[in-house]
Short mmCIF file of C-alpha atoms in Angstrom, two decimals:
data_model
loop_
_atom_site.label_atom_id
_atom_site.label_comp_id
_atom_site.label_asym_id
_atom_site.label_seq_id
_atom_site.Cartn_x
_atom_site.Cartn_y
_atom_site.Cartn_z
CA MET A 1 1.86 14.38 -13.48
CA THR A 2 -0.74 12.02 -14.94
CA SER A 3 -3.07 9.54 -13.28
CA ASP A 4 -0.64 6.79 -14.29
CA ASP A 5 2.01 8.31 -11.97
CA LEU A 6 -0.20 8.07 -8.88
CA LEU A 7 -0.02 4.98 -6.72
CA ALA A 8 -3.00 2.69 -7.10
CA PRO A 9 -5.12 2.58 -3.92
CA LEU A 10 -3.79 -0.80 -2.81
CA ASP A 11 -0.19 0.30 -3.46
CA LEU A 12 -0.86 3.37 -1.35
CA ALA A 13 -2.22 1.16 1.42
CA PHE A 14 0.95 -0.96 1.39
CA TRP A 15 3.06 2.21 1.49
CA ASN A 16 1.22 3.59 4.52
CA ILE A 17 0.86 0.50 6.71
CA GLU A 18 4.62 -0.05 6.80
CA SER A 19 6.63 0.47 9.96
CA ASP A 20 10.14 -0.40 11.08
CA ARG A 21 8.86 -3.53 12.82
CA HIS A 22 6.89 -4.83 9.85
CA PRO A 23 8.33 -3.55 6.57
CA MET A 24 6.15 -4.18 3.52
CA HIS A 25 8.69 -5.53 1.06
CA LEU A 26 8.57 -8.88 -0.63
CA GLY A 27 11.68 -10.81 -1.63
CA ALA A 28 13.17 -13.75 -3.44
CA LEU A 29 16.36 -15.63 -2.71
CA GLY A 30 17.87 -17.17 -5.82
CA VAL A 31 20.71 -19.69 -5.57
CA PHE A 32 23.09 -20.01 -8.54
CA THR A 33 25.74 -22.58 -9.35
CA SER A 34 29.13 -21.20 -10.36
CA HIS A 35 32.54 -22.38 -11.48
CA SER A 36 34.59 -19.60 -9.92
CA PRO A 37 34.86 -18.01 -6.47
CA ALA A 38 34.76 -14.65 -8.26
CA ALA A 39 31.33 -15.35 -9.81
CA GLY A 40 29.49 -13.51 -7.03
CA ALA A 41 31.48 -10.32 -7.49
CA HIS A 42 30.97 -10.51 -11.25
CA ALA A 43 27.22 -11.00 -10.69
CA ALA A 44 27.07 -7.85 -8.52
CA ASP A 45 28.78 -5.84 -11.26
CA LEU A 46 26.31 -7.16 -13.84
CA LEU A 47 23.29 -6.36 -11.67
CA ALA A 48 24.43 -2.78 -11.10
CA ALA A 49 25.20 -2.22 -14.80
CA ARG A 50 21.89 -3.66 -15.97
CA ALA A 51 19.78 -1.92 -13.30
CA ALA A 52 20.84 1.44 -14.69
CA ALA A 53 19.01 0.62 -17.94
CA VAL A 54 15.70 -0.57 -16.36
CA PRO A 55 13.27 2.37 -16.05
CA GLY A 56 11.14 0.63 -13.42
CA LEU A 57 14.11 0.40 -11.08
CA ARG A 58 14.70 4.16 -11.23
CA MET A 59 11.27 4.97 -9.78
CA ARG A 60 11.00 6.43 -6.30
CA ILE A 61 7.80 7.20 -4.40
CA ARG A 62 7.02 10.67 -3.09
CA ASN A 63 4.07 12.22 -1.28
CA VAL A 64 1.44 14.18 -3.20
CA TRP A 65 -0.26 16.96 -1.26
CA ARG A 66 -1.85 18.80 -4.16
CA PRO A 67 -4.13 17.21 -6.72
CA PRO A 68 -2.53 17.76 -10.12
CA ASP A 69 -5.87 18.73 -11.69
CA LEU A 70 -9.61 18.70 -11.07
CA ARG A 71 -9.91 15.22 -12.51
CA GLN A 72 -8.03 13.79 -9.52
CA PRO A 73 -9.61 15.43 -6.46
CA LEU A 74 -8.98 12.37 -4.29
CA ALA A 75 -5.22 12.40 -4.91
CA PHE A 76 -4.59 14.83 -2.05
CA GLY A 77 -2.49 13.07 0.59
CA GLY A 78 -1.51 10.27 -1.78
CA ALA A 79 1.79 9.32 -3.37
CA ALA A 80 3.19 9.06 -6.86
CA ARG A 81 6.02 7.35 -8.69
CA GLU A 82 8.65 9.49 -10.34
CA PRO A 83 12.17 8.91 -11.70
CA ALA A 84 14.79 9.51 -9.03
CA PRO A 85 17.06 12.33 -10.29
CA ASP A 86 20.11 11.00 -8.42
CA PHE A 87 19.58 7.27 -9.05
CA ASP A 88 22.78 5.27 -8.57
CA PRO A 89 22.48 1.47 -8.90
CA LEU A 90 25.47 1.04 -6.61
CA ASP A 91 23.24 2.26 -3.78
CA HIS A 92 20.95 -0.71 -4.40
CA VAL A 93 23.28 -3.59 -5.35
CA ARG A 94 25.49 -4.80 -2.52
CA LEU A 95 28.14 -7.50 -2.42
CA HIS A 96 28.49 -9.28 0.94
CA ALA A 97 31.19 -11.44 2.50
CA PRO A 98 31.16 -15.16 1.70
CA THR A 99 28.74 -17.20 3.81
CA ALA A 100 27.92 -20.83 4.45
CA ASP A 101 24.24 -20.13 5.17
CA PHE A 102 22.33 -18.10 2.59
CA GLN A 103 19.05 -18.30 4.55
CA ALA A 104 20.57 -16.96 7.77
CA VAL A 105 21.88 -13.88 5.98
CA ALA A 106 18.64 -13.46 4.03
CA GLY A 107 16.64 -13.40 7.26
CA ARG A 108 18.72 -10.54 8.68
CA LEU A 109 18.47 -8.61 5.42
CA MET A 110 14.70 -9.11 5.15
CA GLU A 111 14.15 -7.41 8.51
CA ARG A 112 15.72 -4.15 7.30
CA PRO A 113 13.22 -1.67 5.82
CA LEU A 114 14.00 -0.20 2.42
CA GLU A 115 15.00 3.46 2.27
CA ARG A 116 11.85 5.36 1.39
CA GLY A 117 13.64 8.33 -0.19
CA ARG A 118 15.22 6.11 -2.85
CA PRO A 119 13.72 3.70 -5.38
CA PRO A 120 12.43 1.01 -2.97
CA TRP A 121 14.35 -2.09 -4.02
CA GLU A 122 17.65 -3.81 -3.28
CA ALA A 123 19.73 -6.72 -4.60
CA HIS A 124 22.14 -8.43 -2.20
CA VAL A 125 24.76 -10.77 -3.64
CA LEU A 126 25.92 -13.49 -1.22
CA PRO A 127 28.97 -15.48 -2.35
CA GLY A 128 29.09 -19.03 -1.02
CA GLU A 129 31.99 -20.15 1.13
CA ASP A 130 32.12 -23.31 -1.00
CA GLY A 131 33.27 -21.28 -4.03
CA VAL A 132 30.84 -23.08 -6.34
CA SER A 133 27.64 -21.18 -5.59
CA PHE A 134 26.30 -17.74 -4.79
CA ALA A 135 22.87 -16.34 -3.98
CA VAL A 136 21.05 -13.11 -4.77
CA LEU A 137 18.37 -11.71 -2.48
CA PHE A 138 16.03 -9.33 -4.30
CA LYS A 139 13.83 -7.03 -2.20
CA PHE A 140 11.00 -4.96 -3.70
CA HIS A 141 8.56 -2.81 -1.77
CA HIS A 142 5.00 -4.05 -2.26
CA ALA A 143 4.01 -0.52 -3.30
CA LEU A 144 6.51 -0.74 -6.17
CA ALA A 145 5.73 -4.26 -7.33
CA ASP A 146 3.55 -7.26 -6.64
CA GLY A 147 4.82 -10.76 -7.42
CA LEU A 148 4.30 -10.49 -11.17
CA ARG A 149 5.85 -7.05 -11.44
CA ALA A 150 8.78 -8.06 -9.23
CA LEU A 151 9.40 -11.03 -11.52
CA THR A 152 9.50 -8.69 -14.52
CA LEU A 153 11.96 -6.32 -12.83
CA ALA A 154 14.21 -9.13 -11.62
CA ALA A 155 14.21 -10.80 -15.03
CA ALA A 156 15.34 -7.51 -16.59
CA VAL A 157 18.68 -7.69 -14.74
CA LEU A 158 19.27 -11.41 -15.27
CA ASP A 159 20.73 -12.79 -18.48
CA PRO A 160 18.51 -12.17 -21.53
CA THR A 161 15.89 -14.89 -22.07
CA ASP A 162 13.16 -15.57 -24.57
CA LEU A 163 10.32 -14.50 -22.27
CA PRO A 164 7.05 -13.81 -24.15
CA ALA A 165 6.72 -10.17 -25.10
CA SER A 166 3.95 -8.27 -23.34
CA ARG A 167 1.18 -6.73 -25.39
CA PRO A 168 0.84 -2.94 -25.45
CA ARG A 169 -1.73 -1.49 -23.13
CA PRO A 170 -4.88 -0.35 -24.98
CA LEU A 171 -5.25 3.41 -25.12
CA GLU A 172 -7.93 4.81 -22.87
CA PRO A 173 -10.17 7.70 -23.90
CA PRO A 174 -9.33 11.01 -22.18
CA ARG A 175 -11.12 11.53 -18.89
CA ARG A 176 -13.58 14.35 -18.43
CA PRO A 177 -13.38 16.65 -15.39
CA LEU A 178 -17.01 15.75 -14.65
CA PRO A 179 -18.89 12.57 -15.56
CA ASP A 180 -20.98 12.51 -18.72
CA VAL A 181 -24.60 13.02 -17.59
CA ARG A 182 -25.72 10.34 -20.02
CA LYS A 183 -23.75 7.82 -17.98
CA LEU A 184 -25.15 8.82 -14.57
CA PRO A 185 -27.69 5.97 -14.31
CA GLY A 186 -24.97 3.43 -14.96
CA LEU A 187 -22.60 5.18 -12.58
CA MET A 188 -25.25 5.14 -9.85
CA ARG A 189 -25.91 1.45 -10.40
CA GLY A 190 -22.16 0.85 -10.20
CA ALA A 191 -21.88 2.83 -6.98
CA LEU A 192 -24.76 0.89 -5.44
CA SER A 193 -23.18 -2.36 -6.58
CA ASP A 194 -19.86 -1.35 -5.00
CA MET A 195 -21.64 -0.44 -1.77
CA GLY A 196 -23.40 -3.79 -1.73
CA ARG A 197 -20.13 -5.62 -2.35
CA ALA A 198 -18.44 -3.69 0.47
CA LEU A 199 -21.23 -4.64 2.88
CA ASP A 200 -21.00 -8.25 1.75
CA ILE A 201 -17.25 -8.33 2.31
CA GLY A 202 -17.58 -6.66 5.71
CA ALA A 203 -20.23 -9.16 6.83
CA SER A 204 -18.06 -12.04 5.63
CA VAL A 205 -15.09 -10.74 7.62
CA ALA A 206 -17.23 -10.52 10.74
CA LEU A 207 -18.52 -14.07 10.26
CA SER A 208 -15.03 -15.41 9.59
CA THR A 209 -13.96 -14.48 13.14
CA LEU A 210 -16.71 -16.56 14.76
CA GLY A 211 -15.69 -19.86 16.28
CA VAL A 212 -12.06 -19.43 15.22
CA ARG A 213 -9.32 -21.05 17.22
CA SER A 214 -5.84 -20.34 16.00
CA SER A 215 -2.59 -20.99 17.82
CA PRO A 216 -0.47 -18.59 19.86
CA ALA A 217 2.44 -19.76 17.71
CA LEU A 218 0.93 -17.87 14.73
CA THR A 219 0.49 -14.53 16.50
CA SER A 220 3.01 -12.38 18.32
CA GLN A 221 3.98 -8.90 19.30
CA PRO A 222 6.24 -7.80 16.43
CA SER A 223 9.91 -7.88 17.37
CA GLY A 224 11.19 -6.40 14.11
CA THR A 225 13.40 -9.45 13.57
CA ARG A 226 13.16 -11.94 10.70
CA ARG A 227 14.17 -15.50 10.02
CA THR A 228 13.84 -17.24 6.65
CA ALA A 229 13.95 -20.86 5.52
CA GLY A 230 13.40 -22.77 2.32
CA VAL A 231 12.01 -26.19 1.37
CA VAL A 232 12.36 -27.88 -2.01
CA LEU A 233 9.89 -30.61 -3.06
CA ASP A 234 9.53 -32.67 -6.22
CA LEU A 235 6.67 -31.41 -8.38
CA ASP A 236 6.11 -34.95 -9.71
CA ASP A 237 5.25 -36.05 -6.16
CA VAL A 238 2.69 -33.27 -5.91
CA HIS A 239 1.15 -34.32 -9.24
CA ARG A 240 1.03 -37.94 -8.06
CA ILE A 241 -1.06 -36.89 -5.06
CA ARG A 242 -3.28 -34.66 -7.18
CA LYS A 243 -4.00 -37.44 -9.68
CA ALA A 244 -4.82 -39.87 -6.86
CA VAL A 245 -7.34 -37.68 -5.03
CA GLY A 246 -8.35 -34.94 -7.52
CA GLY A 247 -8.28 -31.20 -7.10
CA THR A 248 -5.47 -28.89 -8.14
CA VAL A 249 -1.75 -28.60 -7.47
CA ASN A 250 -2.51 -25.53 -5.36
CA ASP A 251 -4.93 -27.55 -3.22
CA VAL A 252 -2.15 -30.02 -2.47
CA LEU A 253 0.37 -27.29 -1.67
CA ILE A 254 -2.04 -25.61 0.76
CA ALA A 255 -2.90 -28.94 2.39
CA VAL A 256 0.83 -29.54 2.88
CA VAL A 257 0.97 -26.30 4.88
CA ALA A 258 -2.00 -27.42 7.01
CA GLY A 259 -0.39 -30.77 7.78
CA ALA A 260 2.98 -29.16 8.45
CA LEU A 261 1.38 -26.78 10.95
CA ARG A 262 -0.21 -29.74 12.73
CA GLY A 263 3.07 -31.64 13.00
CA TRP A 264 5.01 -28.54 14.01
CA LEU A 265 2.54 -27.46 16.71
CA ASP A 266 2.42 -30.95 18.19
CA GLU A 267 6.22 -31.19 18.19
CA ARG A 268 6.64 -27.93 20.09
CA GLY A 269 3.94 -28.96 22.57
CA ASP A 270 1.43 -26.29 21.57
CA GLY A 271 -1.18 -28.84 20.54
CA SER A 272 -3.32 -28.84 17.38
CA ASP A 273 -6.68 -29.99 18.78
CA GLY A 274 -9.42 -27.64 17.66
CA VAL A 275 -6.99 -25.41 15.75
CA ALA A 276 -8.31 -24.12 12.40
CA PRO A 277 -6.38 -20.96 11.52
CA ARG A 278 -7.61 -18.70 8.74
CA ALA A 279 -5.30 -18.68 5.73
CA LEU A 280 -5.38 -15.80 3.25
CA ILE A 281 -4.74 -17.01 -0.31
CA PRO A 282 -4.04 -13.92 -2.49
CA VAL A 283 -5.52 -13.86 -6.00
CA SER A 284 -4.17 -11.60 -8.73
CA LYS A 285 -6.87 -9.70 -10.60
CA ARG A 286 -4.76 -8.41 -13.45
CA ARG A 287 -3.47 -10.02 -16.59
CA PRO A 288 0.32 -9.79 -16.85
CA ARG A 289 0.31 -9.29 -20.65
CA THR A 290 -2.45 -6.75 -20.99
CA ALA A 291 -2.79 -4.86 -17.72
CA HIS A 292 -0.84 -1.79 -16.74
CA PRO A 293 2.51 -3.08 -15.49
CA GLN A 294 2.41 -1.00 -12.31
CA GLY A 295 -0.16 -1.24 -9.56
CA ASN A 296 -1.32 -4.08 -7.36
CA ARG A 297 -4.64 -5.60 -8.30
CA LEU A 298 -5.22 -8.22 -5.64
CA SER A 299 -8.10 -9.98 -4.02
CA GLY A 300 -7.98 -13.19 -2.04
CA TYR A 301 -9.67 -16.27 -0.70
CA LEU A 302 -9.98 -16.94 3.02
CA ILE A 303 -10.11 -20.57 4.16
CA ARG A 304 -9.85 -22.42 7.43
CA LEU A 305 -6.85 -24.73 7.47
CA PRO A 306 -7.98 -28.09 8.94
CA VAL A 307 -4.98 -28.36 11.25
CA ASP A 308 -7.03 -30.22 13.86
CA ASP A 309 -7.92 -33.14 11.55
CA PRO A 310 -5.55 -36.11 12.08
CA ASP A 311 -6.29 -37.65 8.64
CA PRO A 312 -4.02 -36.22 5.89
CA LEU A 313 -6.45 -37.10 3.09
CA ALA A 314 -9.34 -35.55 5.02
CA ARG A 315 -7.27 -32.39 5.41
CA LEU A 316 -6.67 -32.30 1.67
CA ALA A 317 -10.37 -32.90 0.96
CA ALA A 318 -11.32 -30.05 3.31
CA VAL A 319 -8.89 -27.67 1.60
CA ARG A 320 -10.20 -28.69 -1.82
CA THR A 321 -13.81 -28.11 -0.76
CA ALA A 322 -13.01 -24.71 0.74
CA MET A 323 -11.09 -23.59 -2.34
CA ASP A 324 -13.85 -24.79 -4.67
CA ARG A 325 -16.40 -22.83 -2.63
CA ASN A 326 -14.27 -19.69 -2.88
CA LYS A 327 -13.77 -20.10 -6.62
CA ASP A 328 -17.50 -20.57 -7.16
CA ALA A 329 -18.17 -17.31 -5.32
CA GLY A 330 -15.37 -15.54 -7.18
CA PRO A 331 -12.57 -13.26 -5.97
CA ASN A 332 -14.86 -10.22 -5.63
CA ARG A 333 -16.81 -11.58 -2.68
CA GLY A 334 -16.16 -12.98 0.76
CA ALA A 335 -13.80 -12.11 3.57
CA GLY A 336 -10.70 -12.65 1.44
CA ALA A 337 -11.65 -9.76 -0.84
CA VAL A 338 -10.95 -7.04 1.75
CA ALA A 339 -8.10 -5.67 -0.40
CA LEU A 340 -10.67 -4.58 -2.99
CA LEU A 341 -12.06 -2.05 -0.53
CA ALA A 342 -8.84 -0.03 -0.88
CA ASP A 343 -10.22 1.33 -4.17
CA HIS A 344 -12.98 3.15 -2.27
CA VAL A 345 -10.81 4.92 0.30
CA PRO A 346 -9.52 8.44 -0.49
CA ALA A 347 -5.74 8.83 -0.55
CA LEU A 348 -5.71 10.87 2.65
CA GLY A 349 -7.71 8.11 4.33
CA HIS A 350 -4.95 5.62 3.53
CA ARG A 351 -2.36 7.97 5.01
CA ILE A 352 -4.29 8.61 8.23
CA GLY A 353 -5.68 5.12 8.67
CA GLY A 354 -2.63 3.13 7.59
CA PRO A 355 -1.22 2.49 11.09
CA LEU A 356 -4.63 1.37 12.35
CA VAL A 357 -5.21 -0.93 9.37
CA SER A 358 -1.80 -2.53 9.83
CA GLN A 359 -2.80 -3.66 13.31
CA ALA A 360 -6.03 -5.22 11.99
CA ALA A 361 -4.37 -7.93 9.90
CA ARG A 362 -4.42 -10.44 12.76
CA LEU A 363 -8.20 -9.93 13.05
CA TRP A 364 -8.61 -10.78 9.37
CA PHE A 365 -6.36 -13.80 8.89
CA ASP A 366 -3.81 -15.88 10.81
CA ILE A 367 -1.35 -16.90 8.12
CA LEU A 368 -0.59 -15.89 4.53
CA VAL A 369 -0.12 -18.64 1.94
CA THR A 370 0.65 -17.18 -1.48
CA SER A 371 1.85 -18.47 -4.86
CA VAL A 372 4.41 -16.55 -6.93
CA PRO A 373 4.57 -17.48 -10.64
CA LEU A 374 7.92 -18.21 -12.26
CA PRO A 375 8.78 -18.99 -15.89
CA GLY A 376 9.40 -22.64 -16.69
CA LEU A 377 12.62 -21.95 -18.56
CA GLY A 378 15.99 -21.83 -16.84
CA LEU A 379 17.25 -18.45 -15.67
CA LYS A 380 20.91 -17.41 -15.50
CA LEU A 381 23.07 -14.58 -14.22
CA GLY A 382 26.48 -14.12 -15.79
CA GLY A 383 26.05 -17.53 -17.37
CA ASN A 384 25.49 -19.15 -13.96
CA GLN A 385 22.36 -21.30 -13.71
CA LEU A 386 19.63 -20.45 -11.22
CA THR A 387 18.98 -23.73 -9.40
CA GLU A 388 16.72 -22.71 -6.52
CA VAL A 389 14.48 -19.74 -5.86
CA PHE A 390 12.63 -19.08 -2.61
CA PRO A 391 9.93 -16.34 -2.62
CA PHE A 392 9.40 -14.36 0.59
CA ALA A 393 6.13 -12.61 1.43
CA PRO A 394 5.76 -9.58 3.71
CA LEU A 395 4.95 -10.47 7.31
CA ALA A 396 1.91 -8.62 8.62
CA ALA A 397 1.97 -6.95 12.03
CA GLY A 398 1.09 -9.35 14.82
CA GLN A 399 1.67 -12.47 12.74
CA SER A 400 4.52 -14.90 13.18
CA LEU A 401 4.72 -16.79 9.89
CA ALA A 402 4.11 -16.25 6.16
CA VAL A 403 4.42 -18.86 3.40
CA ALA A 404 5.14 -18.24 -0.30
CA VAL A 405 5.38 -20.98 -2.94
CA SER A 406 6.85 -21.12 -6.45
CA THR A 407 7.38 -23.93 -8.92
CA TYR A 408 10.57 -23.82 -10.97
CA ARG A 409 12.00 -26.42 -13.32
CA GLY A 410 10.08 -29.38 -11.94
CA ARG A 411 10.44 -28.53 -8.26
CA VAL A 412 8.33 -26.73 -5.68
CA HIS A 413 10.07 -24.09 -3.58
CA TYR A 414 8.51 -22.99 -0.28
CA GLY A 415 9.87 -19.69 1.02
CA LEU A 416 9.18 -19.19 4.73
CA VAL A 417 9.42 -15.88 6.61
CA ALA A 418 8.91 -15.67 10.36
CA ASP A 419 9.34 -13.32 13.27
CA ALA A 420 12.67 -14.58 14.60
CA ALA A 421 11.75 -14.00 18.24
CA ALA A 422 8.38 -15.77 17.97
CA VAL A 423 9.56 -18.64 15.74
CA PRO A 424 13.16 -19.52 16.61
CA ASP A 425 12.48 -23.06 15.34
CA LEU A 426 11.54 -22.16 11.76
CA ASP A 427 13.81 -24.95 10.53
CA ARG A 428 11.53 -27.44 12.32
CA PHE A 429 8.51 -26.09 10.46
CA ALA A 430 10.47 -26.38 7.21
CA GLN A 431 11.16 -30.03 7.99
CA ALA A 432 7.47 -30.53 8.81
CA VAL A 433 6.61 -29.29 5.29
CA ALA A 434 8.83 -31.97 3.74
CA ASP A 435 7.48 -34.61 6.12
CA GLU A 436 3.86 -33.77 5.26
CA LEU A 437 4.44 -34.38 1.56
CA GLU A 438 5.81 -37.84 2.39
CA THR A 439 2.78 -38.46 4.62
CA LEU A 440 0.42 -37.61 1.74
CA ILE A 441 2.34 -39.81 -0.69
CA LYS A 442 2.04 -42.76 1.69
CA ALA A 443 -1.65 -42.06 2.30
CA CYS A 444 -2.29 -42.13 -1.47
CA ALA A 445 -0.38 -45.38 -2.04
CA PRO A 446 -2.58 -48.30 -3.15
#
């Protein structure tokens, strides 16, 4: 076993904070057009055949109780990836009965944890009752893949495309069992810098909890149930707003979530006055073409969503200001960078402390709003065009709602995941997302 086989610290954290009531897999529901009622069954056969040839899909995760050598003393109690000797793609690709509601089925499937003894991924093919469409729900454990890695694995079982080739990873010099004494001053400075950064992040987390008023609708006792929904918006409308008021596309998409929360809370009678929930905006810290393809490298920005502000343009301005402040500070500082602290926890610490950490998410942030990159070119499966794709983020323990966003072929796709018991009206929040975009368009009109 080499160091490359061991789970990265953040992957190990995701692996250990999972429970039956809050599984740590991410997902994506892709909807395809078809010209035959048999297209779904054919797609399932293709996925199973192609999965057998993708090495990353053969990898299972197993516990490591002995460090493989003296260079990895902190590996004790960790986990490693290894090829599953009995891998059978038919255990992971499943064809379901025809349905008229892809999202309803996806919600029930998202609540089921992945089998930890097998490679932690699944593909569920859902034929449409209309006979002219089918959907595929991909599920990947967050310890196996982040959004970028999941995209790479999913693309490997879709029809071949002209995706840019990744560059080979530069070779690293062999590690020494003990550090080179000539490097000790630099290592000490690095350790002190890491300690200072950890203290800074910890202080920022503490300050972020002061004066916070969220909404009971965003927190709940986990029921273990899931509901999903999707919203499709026109990317040109988002650009029109961005050009009118400045900022970035991401600023607009986050502001849409803030306005949708306001409308949704007021509609259900919960009230939005004084509500400013903390949104965690994950930030990838690795380059998809040059970094090691396995291993999460995530930080994040933490912002207050101005749900209590009745002015849609003021909400957008507040989001833009908060995001600019985070970007100026960088992804290595502030309360959103808590994930970086995983690198400084021994493997056994992740195993022992995982259940406790999982319960702390609600103290750190109130809602996750994440972006998942997709290629601009059209994707197909069995010659059938992918028309919609809704990303689904893991739902942290004690939280009711998570939002993931992707842009694909000129449209914005919001994928919503909620605790089904806490948010039985997720479709109303989905409608509020669409309504908020229209509100912003009107507010920007001359």
